[in-house]
């Protein structure tokens, strides 16, 4: 029987690139065909990167061992298959290029800067490679598309909602970086997360799903409350994170790097999020299936409840701000109302 994987074209190409690049990298590395301090022409070494600019792309697909290769393959197989069908091949290709090139380029600059500060030779020859940034970016995309979908592991023993995966991934790589010395994974995880979120939040265009407009109107970015930076983290730490993120956002707006979201943008973003929730999530194992209607309804209800909660908080804050000026006015009344009118006031006015 013929095996049919039913993969979208770009996902299939990326899987071939991943397998081919990793195999060539291992062959070159194990046979020691390259000079000292230059492990290969496929991985990113900050000291050599400017002379080999293609490594900013190939380093993402040059895995070090079988375990990381399997993880990267699973990420591309399931994540790429879903995202390419959710967006289209062109948008998915732009997204992959952005979240591979940008984190690798910024990471190389950080290591060069760290070398300039510490003068540590090991830092200059650090090898940056692997699909960690791509994995973080995919998790952010799933957080946007299906945050309330529940992933069941070990036959229902462990249940985790998709919206929690980015923070879990970041915490795991951060702890590993400090405790196990996997600093490149730490840097790539955070850069992949920030690159993906910034692009999806402010720049990526998407079709209006709310039904408020016709003709395939495009919306730029995702201003929904549930995709704000603070909502990637547990409720306990959201207030301080929100204050910190708002400060950076206001500074970027003041510098005209970011365009502020209007109230209409936020409302439209919330409608988009609700529309995506009502559309449901096809199975990641078989994206064409429509099973689990109850799961879709539960997901839509959870998303609607989160949107209503965020809207209620905004309305409460707006009401509080509106009530503040009247209270000030009552404490300092209009001078014209301080003196009641008297019978001789007109004559006094005439004399004046």
Short mmCIF file of C-alpha atoms in Angstrom, two decimals, residues 8-289:
data_model
loop_
_atom_site.label_atom_id
_atom_site.label_comp_id
_atom_site.label_asym_id
_atom_site.label_seq_id
_atom_site.Cartn_x
_atom_site.Cartn_y
_atom_site.Cartn_z
CA UNK A 8 1.52 20.92 1.95
CA UNK A 9 4.31 21.76 -0.52
CA UNK A 10 6.38 24.15 1.59
CA UNK A 11 6.27 21.91 4.65
CA UNK A 12 7.50 19.03 2.52
CA UNK A 13 10.38 21.14 1.21
CA UNK A 14 11.36 22.26 4.72
CA UNK A 15 11.43 18.66 5.94
CA UNK A 16 13.74 17.74 3.06
CA UNK A 17 15.97 20.74 3.85
CA UNK A 18 16.05 19.73 7.52
CA UNK A 19 17.04 16.13 6.78
CA UNK A 20 19.57 17.00 4.08
CA UNK A 21 21.22 19.83 6.01
CA UNK A 22 21.52 17.81 9.22
CA UNK A 23 23.01 14.79 7.42
CA UNK A 24 25.57 16.89 5.55
CA UNK A 25 26.46 18.70 8.77
CA UNK A 26 27.08 15.45 10.63
CA UNK A 27 29.14 13.97 7.80
CA UNK A 28 31.34 17.05 7.63
CA UNK A 29 31.69 17.27 11.39
CA UNK A 30 32.47 13.61 11.99
CA UNK A 31 35.03 13.43 9.17
CA UNK A 32 36.69 16.64 10.33
CA UNK A 33 36.81 18.10 6.83
CA UNK A 34 36.86 21.66 8.07
CA UNK A 35 39.61 23.74 9.71
CA UNK A 36 39.86 24.13 13.50
CA UNK A 37 37.35 26.49 15.16
CA UNK A 38 35.09 26.22 12.09
CA UNK A 39 32.81 23.23 12.69
CA UNK A 40 31.05 23.50 9.33
CA UNK A 41 29.85 25.77 6.61
CA UNK A 42 26.22 25.15 7.64
CA UNK A 43 26.19 26.14 11.33
CA UNK A 44 26.47 29.74 12.49
CA UNK A 45 29.75 30.81 14.08
CA UNK A 46 29.56 34.54 14.93
CA UNK A 47 33.19 35.14 13.96
CA UNK A 48 32.61 33.75 10.45
CA UNK A 49 28.94 34.54 9.81
CA UNK A 50 29.42 37.75 7.82
CA UNK A 51 31.64 35.89 5.35
CA UNK A 52 29.09 33.07 5.01
CA UNK A 53 25.69 34.79 5.11
CA UNK A 54 23.74 31.66 4.10
CA UNK A 55 24.37 30.20 7.57
CA UNK A 56 21.75 32.57 9.02
CA UNK A 57 19.22 30.28 7.33
CA UNK A 58 20.92 26.87 7.25
CA UNK A 59 21.91 26.97 10.94
CA UNK A 60 18.26 26.47 11.90
CA UNK A 61 18.16 23.15 10.03
CA UNK A 62 21.59 21.81 11.04
CA UNK A 63 20.71 19.68 14.07
CA UNK A 64 23.44 18.28 16.31
CA UNK A 65 22.06 14.83 17.10
CA UNK A 66 19.25 12.38 16.39
CA UNK A 67 17.09 13.55 19.33
CA UNK A 68 17.03 17.20 18.30
CA UNK A 69 16.54 16.13 14.67
CA UNK A 70 13.44 14.12 15.64
CA UNK A 71 12.04 17.04 17.66
CA UNK A 72 12.62 19.42 14.75
CA UNK A 73 11.05 16.94 12.33
CA UNK A 74 7.94 16.53 14.47
CA UNK A 75 7.68 20.32 14.84
CA UNK A 76 7.79 20.86 11.09
CA UNK A 77 5.60 17.88 10.24
CA UNK A 78 2.67 18.76 12.49
CA UNK A 79 3.21 22.48 13.07
CA UNK A 80 4.12 23.29 9.50
CA UNK A 81 1.26 21.23 8.12
CA UNK A 82 -1.29 23.05 10.26
CA UNK A 83 0.08 26.59 9.87
CA UNK A 84 0.57 26.35 6.12
CA UNK A 85 -3.05 25.27 5.73
CA UNK A 86 -4.29 27.90 8.18
CA UNK A 87 -2.48 30.77 6.41
CA UNK A 88 -1.30 29.64 2.94
CA UNK A 89 2.12 28.74 1.55
CA UNK A 90 3.17 32.32 0.87
CA UNK A 91 2.37 33.66 4.34
CA UNK A 92 3.83 30.57 5.97
CA UNK A 93 7.04 30.98 3.95
CA UNK A 94 7.39 34.63 5.01
CA UNK A 95 6.85 33.61 8.61
CA UNK A 96 9.49 30.84 8.47
CA UNK A 97 12.07 33.13 6.86
CA UNK A 98 11.47 35.81 9.46
CA UNK A 99 11.72 33.52 12.50
CA UNK A 100 14.84 31.80 11.21
CA UNK A 101 16.88 34.72 9.89
CA UNK A 102 16.08 37.32 12.56
CA UNK A 103 16.86 35.24 15.71
CA UNK A 104 20.08 33.86 14.20
CA UNK A 105 21.27 37.30 13.11
CA UNK A 106 20.48 38.95 16.45
CA UNK A 107 22.02 36.02 18.37
CA UNK A 108 25.27 36.35 16.42
CA UNK A 109 25.38 40.07 17.23
CA UNK A 110 24.81 39.34 20.92
CA UNK A 111 27.67 36.83 21.03
CA UNK A 112 30.01 39.22 19.20
CA UNK A 113 29.07 41.96 21.67
CA UNK A 114 29.62 39.61 24.61
CA UNK A 115 33.04 38.69 23.21
CA UNK A 116 33.92 42.38 22.89
CA UNK A 117 33.03 42.88 26.56
CA UNK A 118 34.58 39.75 28.09
CA UNK A 119 37.31 38.97 25.51
CA UNK A 120 36.44 35.30 25.97
CA UNK A 121 37.58 33.31 22.91
CA UNK A 122 35.01 30.56 23.52
CA UNK A 123 32.24 33.10 23.08
CA UNK A 124 33.57 34.18 19.71
CA UNK A 125 33.65 30.58 18.46
CA UNK A 126 30.26 29.53 19.85
CA UNK A 127 28.29 27.44 17.39
CA UNK A 128 24.69 28.62 17.00
CA UNK A 129 22.41 26.04 15.41
CA UNK A 130 19.13 24.17 15.77
CA UNK A 131 15.43 24.80 15.38
CA UNK A 132 14.74 26.15 18.88
CA UNK A 133 13.74 29.58 17.55
CA UNK A 134 11.42 27.97 15.01
CA UNK A 135 9.79 25.84 17.72
CA UNK A 136 9.17 28.91 19.90
CA UNK A 137 7.71 30.77 16.93
CA UNK A 138 5.31 27.93 16.11
CA UNK A 139 4.07 27.84 19.70
CA UNK A 140 3.34 31.58 19.58
CA UNK A 141 1.39 31.07 16.34
CA UNK A 142 -0.68 28.30 17.93
CA UNK A 143 -1.28 30.56 20.93
CA UNK A 144 -2.81 33.08 18.54
CA UNK A 145 -4.89 30.62 16.52
CA UNK A 146 -6.11 28.10 19.13
CA UNK A 147 -5.18 29.26 22.65
CA UNK A 148 -7.94 27.36 24.45
CA UNK A 149 -7.43 24.04 22.68
CA UNK A 150 -6.45 21.30 25.15
CA UNK A 151 -3.63 18.89 24.29
CA UNK A 152 -3.96 15.51 25.98
CA UNK A 153 -0.78 13.59 26.81
CA UNK A 154 -0.36 10.04 28.16
CA UNK A 155 -3.97 9.03 27.48
CA UNK A 156 -5.47 11.90 29.43
CA UNK A 157 -3.11 11.86 32.41
CA UNK A 158 -1.69 15.28 31.44
CA UNK A 159 -3.85 17.99 29.89
CA UNK A 160 -2.34 21.31 28.86
CA UNK A 161 -3.94 24.17 26.97
CA UNK A 162 -2.07 25.48 23.97
CA UNK A 163 -1.82 28.99 25.45
CA UNK A 164 0.49 27.68 28.19
CA UNK A 165 3.04 26.05 25.86
CA UNK A 166 5.07 29.20 25.00
CA UNK A 167 5.72 30.10 28.64
CA UNK A 168 6.55 26.48 29.53
CA UNK A 169 8.96 26.31 26.60
CA UNK A 170 10.67 29.56 27.58
CA UNK A 171 11.00 28.63 31.25
CA UNK A 172 12.41 25.20 30.37
CA UNK A 173 15.03 26.65 28.01
CA UNK A 174 15.90 29.42 30.46
CA UNK A 175 16.50 26.97 33.30
CA UNK A 176 18.44 24.68 30.98
CA UNK A 177 20.59 27.58 29.85
CA UNK A 178 21.60 28.54 33.38
CA UNK A 179 21.83 25.06 34.89
CA UNK A 180 23.09 22.95 31.99
CA UNK A 181 24.99 25.57 30.01
CA UNK A 182 22.75 25.45 26.92
CA UNK A 183 22.96 29.21 26.51
CA UNK A 184 22.43 29.17 22.74
CA UNK A 185 19.06 27.43 23.17
CA UNK A 186 18.11 30.02 25.80
CA UNK A 187 18.96 32.92 23.48
CA UNK A 188 17.27 31.38 20.43
CA UNK A 189 14.11 30.49 22.36
CA UNK A 190 13.58 34.05 23.55
CA UNK A 191 14.49 35.62 20.21
CA UNK A 192 12.18 33.25 18.34
CA UNK A 193 9.36 34.02 20.76
CA UNK A 194 9.81 37.80 20.55
CA UNK A 195 10.22 37.83 16.76
CA UNK A 196 7.13 35.71 16.19
CA UNK A 197 4.95 37.64 18.64
CA UNK A 198 6.03 41.04 17.30
CA UNK A 199 5.29 40.04 13.71
CA UNK A 200 1.92 38.45 14.49
CA UNK A 201 0.88 41.22 16.87
CA UNK A 202 1.75 44.26 14.75
CA UNK A 203 2.52 43.37 11.14
CA UNK A 204 1.02 40.17 9.73
CA UNK A 205 -2.05 40.74 7.58
CA UNK A 206 -5.04 38.45 7.97
CA UNK A 207 -8.50 38.13 6.50
CA UNK A 208 -11.41 39.53 8.49
CA UNK A 209 -13.24 36.54 9.99
CA UNK A 210 -15.71 38.46 12.14
CA UNK A 211 -18.26 38.89 9.34
CA UNK A 212 -18.37 42.65 9.87
CA UNK A 213 -16.98 43.27 6.40
CA UNK A 214 -17.14 41.62 3.01
CA UNK A 215 -14.86 41.23 0.04
CA UNK A 216 -11.92 39.62 1.88
CA UNK A 217 -10.87 42.74 3.80
CA UNK A 218 -7.37 42.44 5.28
CA UNK A 219 -6.55 43.40 8.87
CA UNK A 220 -3.01 44.19 9.95
CA UNK A 221 -1.79 42.69 13.20
CA UNK A 222 -3.76 41.19 16.07
CA UNK A 223 -4.93 43.74 18.66
CA UNK A 224 -7.02 41.24 20.63
CA UNK A 225 -6.73 41.41 24.40
CA UNK A 226 -5.95 37.70 24.71
CA UNK A 227 -2.86 38.02 22.46
CA UNK A 228 -1.28 40.77 24.54
CA UNK A 229 2.21 40.01 25.87
CA UNK A 230 1.05 39.64 29.47
CA UNK A 231 -1.47 36.93 28.54
CA UNK A 232 1.35 34.51 27.76
CA UNK A 233 2.01 34.18 31.49
CA UNK A 234 0.09 32.96 34.56
CA UNK A 235 -2.53 35.28 36.03
CA UNK A 236 -0.44 35.93 39.16
CA UNK A 237 2.41 37.62 37.29
CA UNK A 238 0.36 39.31 34.58
CA UNK A 239 -0.01 42.76 36.28
CA UNK A 240 3.74 43.51 36.63
CA UNK A 241 4.48 42.05 33.19
CA UNK A 242 1.68 44.14 31.67
CA UNK A 243 3.05 47.30 33.31
CA UNK A 244 6.55 46.56 32.00
CA UNK A 245 5.30 45.70 28.49
CA UNK A 246 3.07 48.79 28.37
CA UNK A 247 6.03 50.97 29.27
CA UNK A 248 8.09 49.58 26.39
CA UNK A 249 5.11 49.84 24.03
CA UNK A 250 4.46 53.48 24.96
CA UNK A 251 8.13 54.28 24.41
CA UNK A 252 8.06 52.65 20.96
CA UNK A 253 4.89 54.56 20.10
CA UNK A 254 6.51 57.82 21.23
CA UNK A 255 9.49 57.03 18.97
CA UNK A 256 7.01 56.26 16.15
CA UNK A 257 8.35 52.73 15.79
CA UNK A 258 4.94 51.24 16.58
CA UNK A 259 1.51 52.49 15.61
CA UNK A 260 -0.88 52.52 18.59
CA UNK A 261 -3.99 50.36 18.43
CA UNK A 262 -7.28 52.21 18.43
CA UNK A 263 -10.37 51.09 20.35
CA UNK A 264 -11.82 49.87 17.05
CA UNK A 265 -8.66 47.81 16.41
CA UNK A 266 -8.95 46.12 19.81
CA UNK A 267 -12.65 45.41 19.32
CA UNK A 268 -11.99 44.00 15.85
CA UNK A 269 -9.15 41.88 17.22
CA UNK A 270 -11.40 40.44 19.91
CA UNK A 271 -14.01 39.63 17.27
CA UNK A 272 -11.35 37.93 15.19
CA UNK A 273 -10.26 35.83 18.16
CA UNK A 274 -13.86 34.82 18.86
CA UNK A 275 -14.38 33.93 15.20
CA UNK A 276 -11.28 31.72 15.20
CA UNK A 277 -12.52 30.00 18.35
CA UNK A 278 -15.94 29.35 16.87
CA UNK A 279 -14.29 27.91 13.78
CA UNK A 280 -12.86 25.13 15.90
CA UNK A 281 -9.55 23.26 15.62
CA UNK A 282 -9.22 20.33 13.24
CA UNK A 283 -7.12 17.53 14.67
CA UNK A 284 -3.40 18.19 14.36
CA UNK A 285 -2.98 14.57 13.34
CA UNK A 286 -5.62 14.84 10.59
CA UNK A 287 -6.31 18.54 9.84
CA UNK A 288 -9.17 17.73 7.50
CA UNK A 289 -11.24 16.01 10.17
#
